[in-house]
mmCIF file of N, CA and C in Angstrom:
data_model
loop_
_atom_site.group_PDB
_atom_site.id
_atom_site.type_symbol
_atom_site.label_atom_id
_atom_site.label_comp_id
_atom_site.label_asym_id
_atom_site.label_seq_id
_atom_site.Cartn_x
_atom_site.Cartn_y
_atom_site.Cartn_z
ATOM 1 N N UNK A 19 0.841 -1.174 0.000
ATOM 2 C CA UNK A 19 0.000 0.000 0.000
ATOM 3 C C UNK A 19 0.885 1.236 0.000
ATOM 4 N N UNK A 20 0.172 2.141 -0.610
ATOM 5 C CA UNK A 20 1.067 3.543 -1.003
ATOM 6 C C UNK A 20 0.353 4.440 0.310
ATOM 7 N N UNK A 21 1.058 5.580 0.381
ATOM 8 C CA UNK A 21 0.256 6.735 1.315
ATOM 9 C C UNK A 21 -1.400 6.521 1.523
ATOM 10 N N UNK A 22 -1.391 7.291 2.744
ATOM 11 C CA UNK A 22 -2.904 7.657 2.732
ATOM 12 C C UNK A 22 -2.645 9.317 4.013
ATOM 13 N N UNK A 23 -3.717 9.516 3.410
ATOM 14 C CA UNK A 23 -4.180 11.107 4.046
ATOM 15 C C UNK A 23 -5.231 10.934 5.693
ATOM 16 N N UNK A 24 -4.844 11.290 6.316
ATOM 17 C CA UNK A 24 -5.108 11.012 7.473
ATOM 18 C C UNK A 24 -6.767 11.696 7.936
ATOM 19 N N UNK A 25 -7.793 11.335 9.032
ATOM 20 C CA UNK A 25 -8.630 12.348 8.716
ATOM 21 C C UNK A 25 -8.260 13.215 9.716
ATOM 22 N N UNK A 26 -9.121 14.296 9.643
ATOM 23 C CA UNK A 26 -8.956 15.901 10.185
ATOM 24 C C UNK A 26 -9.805 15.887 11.538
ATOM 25 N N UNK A 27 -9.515 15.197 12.710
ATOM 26 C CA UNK A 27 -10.102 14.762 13.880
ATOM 27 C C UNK A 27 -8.946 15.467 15.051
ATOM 28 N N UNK A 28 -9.527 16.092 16.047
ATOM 29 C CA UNK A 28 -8.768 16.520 17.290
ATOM 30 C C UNK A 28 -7.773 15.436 17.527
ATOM 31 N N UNK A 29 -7.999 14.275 16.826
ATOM 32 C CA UNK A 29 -6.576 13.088 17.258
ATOM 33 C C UNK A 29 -6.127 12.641 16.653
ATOM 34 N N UNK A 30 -6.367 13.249 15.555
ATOM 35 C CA UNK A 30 -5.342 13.035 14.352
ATOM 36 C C UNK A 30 -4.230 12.345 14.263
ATOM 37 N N UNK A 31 -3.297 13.283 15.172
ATOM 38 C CA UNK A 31 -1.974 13.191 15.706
ATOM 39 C C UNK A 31 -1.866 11.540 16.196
ATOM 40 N N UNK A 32 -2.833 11.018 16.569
ATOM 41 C CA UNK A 32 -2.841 10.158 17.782
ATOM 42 C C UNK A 32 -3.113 8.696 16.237
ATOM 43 N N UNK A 33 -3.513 9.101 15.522
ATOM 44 C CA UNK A 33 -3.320 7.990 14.036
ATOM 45 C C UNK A 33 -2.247 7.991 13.376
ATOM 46 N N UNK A 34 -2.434 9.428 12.739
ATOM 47 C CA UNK A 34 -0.902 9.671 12.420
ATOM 48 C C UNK A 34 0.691 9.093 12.894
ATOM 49 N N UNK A 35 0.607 8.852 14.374
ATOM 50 C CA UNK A 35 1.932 8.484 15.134
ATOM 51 C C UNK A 35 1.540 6.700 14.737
ATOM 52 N N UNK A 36 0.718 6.358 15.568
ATOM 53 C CA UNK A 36 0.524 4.959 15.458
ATOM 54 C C UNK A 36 0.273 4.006 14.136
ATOM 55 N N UNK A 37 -0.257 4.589 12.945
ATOM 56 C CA UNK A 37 -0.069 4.156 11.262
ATOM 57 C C UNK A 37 1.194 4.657 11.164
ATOM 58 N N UNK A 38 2.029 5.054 11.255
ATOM 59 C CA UNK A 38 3.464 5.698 11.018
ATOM 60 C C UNK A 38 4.562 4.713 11.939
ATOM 61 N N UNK A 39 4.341 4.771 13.080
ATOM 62 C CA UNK A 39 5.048 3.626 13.670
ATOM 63 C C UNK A 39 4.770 2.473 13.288
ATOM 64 N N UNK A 40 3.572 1.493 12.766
ATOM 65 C CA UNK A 40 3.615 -0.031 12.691
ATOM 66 C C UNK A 40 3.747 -0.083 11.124
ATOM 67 N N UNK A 41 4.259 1.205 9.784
ATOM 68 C CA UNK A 41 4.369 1.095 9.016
ATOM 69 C C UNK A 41 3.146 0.315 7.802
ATOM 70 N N UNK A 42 2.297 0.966 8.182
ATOM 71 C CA UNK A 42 0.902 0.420 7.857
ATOM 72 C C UNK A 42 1.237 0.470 6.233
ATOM 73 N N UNK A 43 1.626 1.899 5.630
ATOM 74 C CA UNK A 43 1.821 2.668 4.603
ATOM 75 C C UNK A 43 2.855 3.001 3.956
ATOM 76 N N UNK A 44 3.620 2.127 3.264
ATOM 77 C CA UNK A 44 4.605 2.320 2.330
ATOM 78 C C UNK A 44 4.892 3.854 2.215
ATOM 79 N N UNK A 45 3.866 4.516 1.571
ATOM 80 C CA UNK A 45 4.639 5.668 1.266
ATOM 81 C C UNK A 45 4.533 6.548 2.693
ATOM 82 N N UNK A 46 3.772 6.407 3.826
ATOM 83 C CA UNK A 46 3.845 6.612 5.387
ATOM 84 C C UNK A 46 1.922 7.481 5.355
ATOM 85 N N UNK A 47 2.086 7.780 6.075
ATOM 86 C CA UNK A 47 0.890 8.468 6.639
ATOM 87 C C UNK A 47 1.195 9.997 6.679
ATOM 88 N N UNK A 48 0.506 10.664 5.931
ATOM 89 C CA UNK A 48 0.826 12.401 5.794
ATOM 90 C C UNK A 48 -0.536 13.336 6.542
ATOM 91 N N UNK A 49 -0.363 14.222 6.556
ATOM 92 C CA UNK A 49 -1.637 15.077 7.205
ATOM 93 C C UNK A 49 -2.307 15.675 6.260
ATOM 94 N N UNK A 50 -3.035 16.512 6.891
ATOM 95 C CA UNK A 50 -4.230 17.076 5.210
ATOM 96 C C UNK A 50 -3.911 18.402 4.757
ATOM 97 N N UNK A 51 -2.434 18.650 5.595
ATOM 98 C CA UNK A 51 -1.922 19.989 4.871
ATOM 99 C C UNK A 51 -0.692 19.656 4.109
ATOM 100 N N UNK A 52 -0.276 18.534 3.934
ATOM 101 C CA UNK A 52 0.433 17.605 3.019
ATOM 102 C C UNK A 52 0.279 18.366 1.383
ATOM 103 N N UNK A 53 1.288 18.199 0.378
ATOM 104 C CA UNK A 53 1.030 18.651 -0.706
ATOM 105 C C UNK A 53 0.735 17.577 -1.725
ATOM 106 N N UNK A 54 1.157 16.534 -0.604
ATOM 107 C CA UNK A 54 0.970 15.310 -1.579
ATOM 108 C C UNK A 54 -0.117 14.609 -1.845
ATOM 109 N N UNK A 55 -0.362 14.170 -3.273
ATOM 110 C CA UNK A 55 -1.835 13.550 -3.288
ATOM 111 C C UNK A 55 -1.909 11.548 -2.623
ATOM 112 N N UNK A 56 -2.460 11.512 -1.870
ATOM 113 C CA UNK A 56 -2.244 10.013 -1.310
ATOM 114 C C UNK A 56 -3.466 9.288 -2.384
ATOM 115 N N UNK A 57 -3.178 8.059 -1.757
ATOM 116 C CA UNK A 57 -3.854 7.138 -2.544
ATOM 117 C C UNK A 57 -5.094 6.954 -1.658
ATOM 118 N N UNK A 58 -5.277 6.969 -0.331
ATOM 119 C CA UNK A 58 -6.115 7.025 0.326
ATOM 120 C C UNK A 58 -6.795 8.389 1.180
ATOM 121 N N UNK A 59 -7.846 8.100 1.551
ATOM 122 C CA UNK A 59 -8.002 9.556 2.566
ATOM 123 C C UNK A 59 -8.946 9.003 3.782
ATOM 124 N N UNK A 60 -8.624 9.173 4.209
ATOM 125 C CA UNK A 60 -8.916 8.705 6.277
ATOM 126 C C UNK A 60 -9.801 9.590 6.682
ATOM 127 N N UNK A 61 -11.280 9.879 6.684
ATOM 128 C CA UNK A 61 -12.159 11.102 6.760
ATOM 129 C C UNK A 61 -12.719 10.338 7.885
ATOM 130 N N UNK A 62 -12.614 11.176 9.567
ATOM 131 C CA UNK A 62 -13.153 10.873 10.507
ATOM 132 C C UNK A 62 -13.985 12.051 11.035
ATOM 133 N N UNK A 63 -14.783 11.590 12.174
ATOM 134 C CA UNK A 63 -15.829 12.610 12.875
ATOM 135 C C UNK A 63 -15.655 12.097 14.625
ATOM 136 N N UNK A 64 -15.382 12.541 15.064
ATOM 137 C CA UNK A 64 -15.517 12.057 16.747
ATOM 138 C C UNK A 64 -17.204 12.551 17.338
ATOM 139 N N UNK A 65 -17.685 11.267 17.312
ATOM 140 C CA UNK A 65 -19.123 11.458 17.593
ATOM 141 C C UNK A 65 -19.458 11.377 18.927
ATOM 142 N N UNK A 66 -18.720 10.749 19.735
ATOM 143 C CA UNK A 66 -18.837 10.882 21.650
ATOM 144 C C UNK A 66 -17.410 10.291 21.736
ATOM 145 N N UNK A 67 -16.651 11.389 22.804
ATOM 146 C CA UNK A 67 -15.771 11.026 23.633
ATOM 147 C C UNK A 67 -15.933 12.002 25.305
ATOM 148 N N UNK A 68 -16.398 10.809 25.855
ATOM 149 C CA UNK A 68 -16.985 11.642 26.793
ATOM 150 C C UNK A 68 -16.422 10.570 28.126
ATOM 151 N N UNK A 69 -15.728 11.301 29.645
ATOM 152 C CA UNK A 69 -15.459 10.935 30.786
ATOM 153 C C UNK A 69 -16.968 10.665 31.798
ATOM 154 N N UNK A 70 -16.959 9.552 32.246
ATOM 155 C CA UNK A 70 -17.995 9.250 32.932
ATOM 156 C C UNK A 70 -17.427 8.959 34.600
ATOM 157 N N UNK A 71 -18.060 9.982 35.449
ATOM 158 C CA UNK A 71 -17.427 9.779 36.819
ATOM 159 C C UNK A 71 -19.016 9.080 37.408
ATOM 160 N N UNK A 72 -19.099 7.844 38.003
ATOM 161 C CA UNK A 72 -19.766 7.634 38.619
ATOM 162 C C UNK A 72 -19.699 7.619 40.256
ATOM 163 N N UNK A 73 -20.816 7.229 40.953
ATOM 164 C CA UNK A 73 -20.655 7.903 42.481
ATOM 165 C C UNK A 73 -19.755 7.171 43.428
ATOM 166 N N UNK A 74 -19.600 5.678 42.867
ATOM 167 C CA UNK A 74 -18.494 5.044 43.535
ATOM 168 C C UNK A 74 -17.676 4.600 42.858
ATOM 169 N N UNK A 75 -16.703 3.449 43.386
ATOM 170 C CA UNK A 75 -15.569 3.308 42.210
ATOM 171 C C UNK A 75 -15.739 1.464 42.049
ATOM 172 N N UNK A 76 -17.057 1.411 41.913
ATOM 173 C CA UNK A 76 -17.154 0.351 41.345
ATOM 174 C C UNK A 76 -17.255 0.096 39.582
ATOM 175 N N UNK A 77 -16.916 -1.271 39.343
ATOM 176 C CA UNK A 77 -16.466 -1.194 37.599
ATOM 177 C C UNK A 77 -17.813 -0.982 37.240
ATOM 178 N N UNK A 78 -17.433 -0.317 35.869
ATOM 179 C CA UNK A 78 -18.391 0.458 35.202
ATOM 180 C C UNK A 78 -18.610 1.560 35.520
ATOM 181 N N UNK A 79 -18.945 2.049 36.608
ATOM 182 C CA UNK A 79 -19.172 3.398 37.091
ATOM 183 C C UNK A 79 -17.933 4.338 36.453
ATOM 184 N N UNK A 80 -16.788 4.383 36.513
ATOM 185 C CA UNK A 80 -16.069 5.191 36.344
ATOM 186 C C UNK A 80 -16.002 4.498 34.703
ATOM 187 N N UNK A 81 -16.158 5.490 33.858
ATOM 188 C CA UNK A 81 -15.927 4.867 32.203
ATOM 189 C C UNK A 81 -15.401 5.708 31.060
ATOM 190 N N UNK A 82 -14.993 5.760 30.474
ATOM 191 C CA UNK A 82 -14.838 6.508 29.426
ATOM 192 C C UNK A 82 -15.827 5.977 28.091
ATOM 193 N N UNK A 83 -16.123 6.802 27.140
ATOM 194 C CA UNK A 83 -17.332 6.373 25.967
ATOM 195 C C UNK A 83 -16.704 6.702 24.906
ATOM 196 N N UNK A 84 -16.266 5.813 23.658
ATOM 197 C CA UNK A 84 -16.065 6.746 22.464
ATOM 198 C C UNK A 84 -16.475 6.229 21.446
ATOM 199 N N UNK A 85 -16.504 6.862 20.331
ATOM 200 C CA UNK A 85 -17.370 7.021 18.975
ATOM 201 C C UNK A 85 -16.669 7.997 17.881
ATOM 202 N N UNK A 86 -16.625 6.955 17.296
ATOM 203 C CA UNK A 86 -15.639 7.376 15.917
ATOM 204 C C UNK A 86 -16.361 7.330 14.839
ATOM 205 N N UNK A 87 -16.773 7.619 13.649
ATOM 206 C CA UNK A 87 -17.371 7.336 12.821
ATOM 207 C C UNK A 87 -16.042 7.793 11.631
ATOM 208 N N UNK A 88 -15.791 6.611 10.712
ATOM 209 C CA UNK A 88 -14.737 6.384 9.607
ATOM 210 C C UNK A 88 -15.237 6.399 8.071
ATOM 211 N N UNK A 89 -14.611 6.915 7.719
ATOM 212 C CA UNK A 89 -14.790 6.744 6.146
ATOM 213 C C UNK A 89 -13.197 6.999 5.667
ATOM 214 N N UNK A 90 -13.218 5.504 4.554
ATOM 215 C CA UNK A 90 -11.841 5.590 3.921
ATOM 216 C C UNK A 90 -12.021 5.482 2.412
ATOM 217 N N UNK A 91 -11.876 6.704 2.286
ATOM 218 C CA UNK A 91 -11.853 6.624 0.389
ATOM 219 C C UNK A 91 -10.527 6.887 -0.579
ATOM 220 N N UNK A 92 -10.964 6.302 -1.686
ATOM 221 C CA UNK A 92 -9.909 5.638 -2.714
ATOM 222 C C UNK A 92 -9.984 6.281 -3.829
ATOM 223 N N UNK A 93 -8.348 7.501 -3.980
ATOM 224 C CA UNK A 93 -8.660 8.129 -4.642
ATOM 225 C C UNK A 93 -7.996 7.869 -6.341
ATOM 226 N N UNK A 94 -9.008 8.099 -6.828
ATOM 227 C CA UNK A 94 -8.788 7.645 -8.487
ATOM 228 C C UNK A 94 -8.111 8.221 -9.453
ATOM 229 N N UNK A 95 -7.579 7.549 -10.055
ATOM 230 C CA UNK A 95 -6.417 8.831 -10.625
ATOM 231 C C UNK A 95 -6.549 9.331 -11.988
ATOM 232 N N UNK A 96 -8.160 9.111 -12.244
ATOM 233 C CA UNK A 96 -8.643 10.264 -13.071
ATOM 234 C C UNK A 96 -9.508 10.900 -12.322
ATOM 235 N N UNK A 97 -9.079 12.363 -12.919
ATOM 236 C CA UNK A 97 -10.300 13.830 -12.093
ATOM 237 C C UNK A 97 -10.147 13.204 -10.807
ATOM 238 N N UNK A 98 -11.025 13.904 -10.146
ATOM 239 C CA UNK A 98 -11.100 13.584 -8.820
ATOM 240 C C UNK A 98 -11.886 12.889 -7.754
ATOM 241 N N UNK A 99 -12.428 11.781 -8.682
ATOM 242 C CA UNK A 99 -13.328 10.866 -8.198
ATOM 243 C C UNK A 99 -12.795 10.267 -6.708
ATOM 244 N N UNK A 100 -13.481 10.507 -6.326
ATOM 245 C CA UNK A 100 -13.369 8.899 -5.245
ATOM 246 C C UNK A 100 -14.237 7.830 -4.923
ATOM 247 N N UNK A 101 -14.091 6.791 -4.244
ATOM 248 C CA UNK A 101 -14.688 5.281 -4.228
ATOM 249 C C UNK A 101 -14.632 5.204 -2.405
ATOM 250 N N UNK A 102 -16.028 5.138 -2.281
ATOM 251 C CA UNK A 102 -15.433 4.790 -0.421
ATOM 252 C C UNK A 102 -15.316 3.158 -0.553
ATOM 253 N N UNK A 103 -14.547 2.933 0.070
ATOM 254 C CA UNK A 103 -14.616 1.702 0.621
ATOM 255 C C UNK A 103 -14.517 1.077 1.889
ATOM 256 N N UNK A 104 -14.889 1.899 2.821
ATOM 257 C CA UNK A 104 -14.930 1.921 4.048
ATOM 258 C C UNK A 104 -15.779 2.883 5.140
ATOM 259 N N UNK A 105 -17.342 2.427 5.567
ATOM 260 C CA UNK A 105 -17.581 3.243 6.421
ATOM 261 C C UNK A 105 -17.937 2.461 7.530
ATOM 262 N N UNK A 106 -17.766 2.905 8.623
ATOM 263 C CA UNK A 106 -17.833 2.233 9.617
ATOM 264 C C UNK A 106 -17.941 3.223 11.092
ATOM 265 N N UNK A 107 -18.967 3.010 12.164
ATOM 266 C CA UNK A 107 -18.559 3.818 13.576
ATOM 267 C C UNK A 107 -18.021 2.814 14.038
ATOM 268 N N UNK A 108 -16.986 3.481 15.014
ATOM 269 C CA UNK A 108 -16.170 2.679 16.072
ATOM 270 C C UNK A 108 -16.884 2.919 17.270
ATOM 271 N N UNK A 109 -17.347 2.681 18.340
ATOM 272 C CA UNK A 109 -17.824 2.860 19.654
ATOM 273 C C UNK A 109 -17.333 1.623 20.425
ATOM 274 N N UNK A 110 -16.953 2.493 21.614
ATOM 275 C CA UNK A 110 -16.417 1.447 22.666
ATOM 276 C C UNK A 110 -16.295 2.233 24.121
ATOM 277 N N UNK A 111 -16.618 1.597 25.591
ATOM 278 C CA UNK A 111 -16.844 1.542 26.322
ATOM 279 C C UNK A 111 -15.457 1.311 27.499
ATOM 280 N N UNK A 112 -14.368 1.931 27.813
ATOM 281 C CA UNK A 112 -13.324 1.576 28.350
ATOM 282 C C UNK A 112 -13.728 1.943 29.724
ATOM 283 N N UNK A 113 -13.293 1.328 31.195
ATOM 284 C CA UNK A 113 -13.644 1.238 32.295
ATOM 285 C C UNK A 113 -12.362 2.192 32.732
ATOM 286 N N UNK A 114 -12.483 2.877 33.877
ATOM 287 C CA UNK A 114 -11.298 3.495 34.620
ATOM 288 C C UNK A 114 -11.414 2.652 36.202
ATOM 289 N N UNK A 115 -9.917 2.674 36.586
ATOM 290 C CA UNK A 115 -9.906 2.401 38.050
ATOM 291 C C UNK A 115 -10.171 2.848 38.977
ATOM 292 N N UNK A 116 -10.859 4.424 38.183
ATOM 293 C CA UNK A 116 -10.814 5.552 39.816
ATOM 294 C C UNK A 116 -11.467 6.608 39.242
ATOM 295 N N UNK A 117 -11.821 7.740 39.683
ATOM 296 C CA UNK A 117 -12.519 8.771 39.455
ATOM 297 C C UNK A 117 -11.123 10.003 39.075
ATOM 298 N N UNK A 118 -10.656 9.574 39.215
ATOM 299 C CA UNK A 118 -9.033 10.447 38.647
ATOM 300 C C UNK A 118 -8.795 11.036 37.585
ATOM 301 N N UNK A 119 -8.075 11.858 37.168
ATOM 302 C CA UNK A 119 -7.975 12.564 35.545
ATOM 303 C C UNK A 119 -7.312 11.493 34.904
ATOM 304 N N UNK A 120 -6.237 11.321 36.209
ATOM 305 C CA UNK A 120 -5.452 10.265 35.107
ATOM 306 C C UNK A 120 -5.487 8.781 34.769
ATOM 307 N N UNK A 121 -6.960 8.702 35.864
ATOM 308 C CA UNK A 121 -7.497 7.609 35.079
ATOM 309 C C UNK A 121 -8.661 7.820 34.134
ATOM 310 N N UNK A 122 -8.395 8.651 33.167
ATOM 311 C CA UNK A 122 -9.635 9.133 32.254
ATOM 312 C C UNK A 122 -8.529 9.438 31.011
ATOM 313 N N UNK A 123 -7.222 10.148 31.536
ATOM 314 C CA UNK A 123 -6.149 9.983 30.015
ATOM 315 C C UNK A 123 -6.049 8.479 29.442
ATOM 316 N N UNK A 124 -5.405 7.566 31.042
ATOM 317 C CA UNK A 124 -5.284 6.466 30.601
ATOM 318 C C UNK A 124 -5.851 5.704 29.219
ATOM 319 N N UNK A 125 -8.156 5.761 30.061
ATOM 320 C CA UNK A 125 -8.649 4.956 29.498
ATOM 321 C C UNK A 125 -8.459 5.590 28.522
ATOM 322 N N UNK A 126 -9.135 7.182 27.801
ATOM 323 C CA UNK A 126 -8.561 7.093 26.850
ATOM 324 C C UNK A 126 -8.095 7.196 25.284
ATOM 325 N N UNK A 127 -6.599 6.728 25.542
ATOM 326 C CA UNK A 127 -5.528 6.487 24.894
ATOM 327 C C UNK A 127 -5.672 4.760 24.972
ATOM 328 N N UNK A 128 -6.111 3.855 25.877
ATOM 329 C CA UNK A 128 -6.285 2.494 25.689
ATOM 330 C C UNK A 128 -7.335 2.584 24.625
ATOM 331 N N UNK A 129 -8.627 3.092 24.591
ATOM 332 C CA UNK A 129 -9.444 2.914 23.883
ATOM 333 C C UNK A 129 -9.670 3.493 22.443
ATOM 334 N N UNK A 130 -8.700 4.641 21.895
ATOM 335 C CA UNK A 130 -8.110 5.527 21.257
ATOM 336 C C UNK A 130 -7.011 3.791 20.496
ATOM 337 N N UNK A 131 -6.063 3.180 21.280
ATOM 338 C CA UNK A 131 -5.025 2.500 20.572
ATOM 339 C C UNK A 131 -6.321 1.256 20.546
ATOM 340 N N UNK A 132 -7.357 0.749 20.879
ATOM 341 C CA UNK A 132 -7.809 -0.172 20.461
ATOM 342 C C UNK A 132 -8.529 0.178 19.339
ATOM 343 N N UNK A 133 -9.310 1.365 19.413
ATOM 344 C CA UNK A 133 -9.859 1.855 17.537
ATOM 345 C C UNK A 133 -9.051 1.569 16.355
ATOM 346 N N UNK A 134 -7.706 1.992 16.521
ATOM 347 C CA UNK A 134 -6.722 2.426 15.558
ATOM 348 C C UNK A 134 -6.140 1.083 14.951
ATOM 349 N N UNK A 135 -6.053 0.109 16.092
ATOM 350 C CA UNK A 135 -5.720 -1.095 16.031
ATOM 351 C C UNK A 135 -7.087 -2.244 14.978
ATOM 352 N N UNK A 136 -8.348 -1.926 15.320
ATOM 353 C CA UNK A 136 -9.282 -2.624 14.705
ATOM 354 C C UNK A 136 -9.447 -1.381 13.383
ATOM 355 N N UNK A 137 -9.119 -0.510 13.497
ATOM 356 C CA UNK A 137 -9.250 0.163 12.074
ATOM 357 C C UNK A 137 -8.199 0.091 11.036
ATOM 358 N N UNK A 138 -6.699 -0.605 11.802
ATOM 359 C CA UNK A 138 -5.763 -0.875 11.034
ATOM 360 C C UNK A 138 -6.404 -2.071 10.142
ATOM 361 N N UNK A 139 -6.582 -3.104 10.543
ATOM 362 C CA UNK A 139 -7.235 -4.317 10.521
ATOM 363 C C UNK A 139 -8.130 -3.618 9.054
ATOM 364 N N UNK A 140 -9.175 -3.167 9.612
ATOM 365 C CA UNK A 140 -10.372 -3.138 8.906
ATOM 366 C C UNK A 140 -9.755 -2.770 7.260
ATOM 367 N N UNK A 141 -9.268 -1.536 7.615
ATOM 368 C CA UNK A 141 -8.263 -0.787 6.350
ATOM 369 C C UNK A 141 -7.816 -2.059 5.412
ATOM 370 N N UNK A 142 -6.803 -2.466 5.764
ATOM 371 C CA UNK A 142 -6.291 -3.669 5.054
ATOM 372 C C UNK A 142 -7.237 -4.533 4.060
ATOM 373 N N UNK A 143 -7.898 -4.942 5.193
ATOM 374 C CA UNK A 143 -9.496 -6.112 4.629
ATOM 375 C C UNK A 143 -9.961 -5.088 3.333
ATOM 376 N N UNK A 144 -10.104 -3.609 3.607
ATOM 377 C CA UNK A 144 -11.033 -3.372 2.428
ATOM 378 C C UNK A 144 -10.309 -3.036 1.249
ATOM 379 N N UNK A 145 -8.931 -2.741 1.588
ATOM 380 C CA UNK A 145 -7.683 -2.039 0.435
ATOM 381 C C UNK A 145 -7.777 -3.494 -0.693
ATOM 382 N N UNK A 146 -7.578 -4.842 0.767
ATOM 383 C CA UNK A 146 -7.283 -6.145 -0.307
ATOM 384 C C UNK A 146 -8.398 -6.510 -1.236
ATOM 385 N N UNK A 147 -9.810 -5.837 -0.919
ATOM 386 C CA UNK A 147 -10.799 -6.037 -1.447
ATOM 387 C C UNK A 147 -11.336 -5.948 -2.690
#
């Protein structure tokens, strides 16, 4: 696989590093102020990321919530068509140990590297497709 264009999400950064480190992308992972035209484009929306403090610190109560909604399109190299081949929401439910901030970065960045991880996945499945 050649480049792809990352989407334009407050965590951008947080795809960007992790498709860039496990070398997902031959030609690497660029941002959307890039001059370069990629072969892919990574168009995300953060639909809930939200800290949940509940009243005790039993599991579940303390949670983090998130919601990604993905689209990966395939860009054609006449005019400027594109082809999605990928839409998908991510939502997932990560637990914290405590009512703490820094158990709310923790979760997350756990639940943040488990998206990225099943969206690496997913990516692949639809590129080979």
């Amino acid at each position: 696989m050649t480049g792809v264009q990352t989407c334009a999400l407050p965590i951008s950064n947080f795809f960007v590093s992790r498709f860039n480190i496990l070398s997902l992308f031959s030609g690497g992972v660029i941002k959307s102020a890039s001059v370069l035209l990629p072969d892919y484009i990574l168009e995300g929306q953060v639909i809930n990321l939200i800290g949940i403090n509940g009243e005790d610190d039993k599991p579940g109560d303390n949670r983090v919530e998130i919601g990604i909604k993905i689209t990966l399109v395939k860009r054609a190299n006449t005019n400027a068509k594109r082809a999605i081949i990928l839409s998908k929401v991510y939502e997932l439910n990560v637990d914290r140990d405590d009512q703490s901030a820094e158990s709310m970065a923790k979760a997350f960045s756990s639940g943040l590297t488990q998206i990225a991880d099943k969206l690496m996945s997913d990516m692949q499945k639809a590129i080979r497709d």
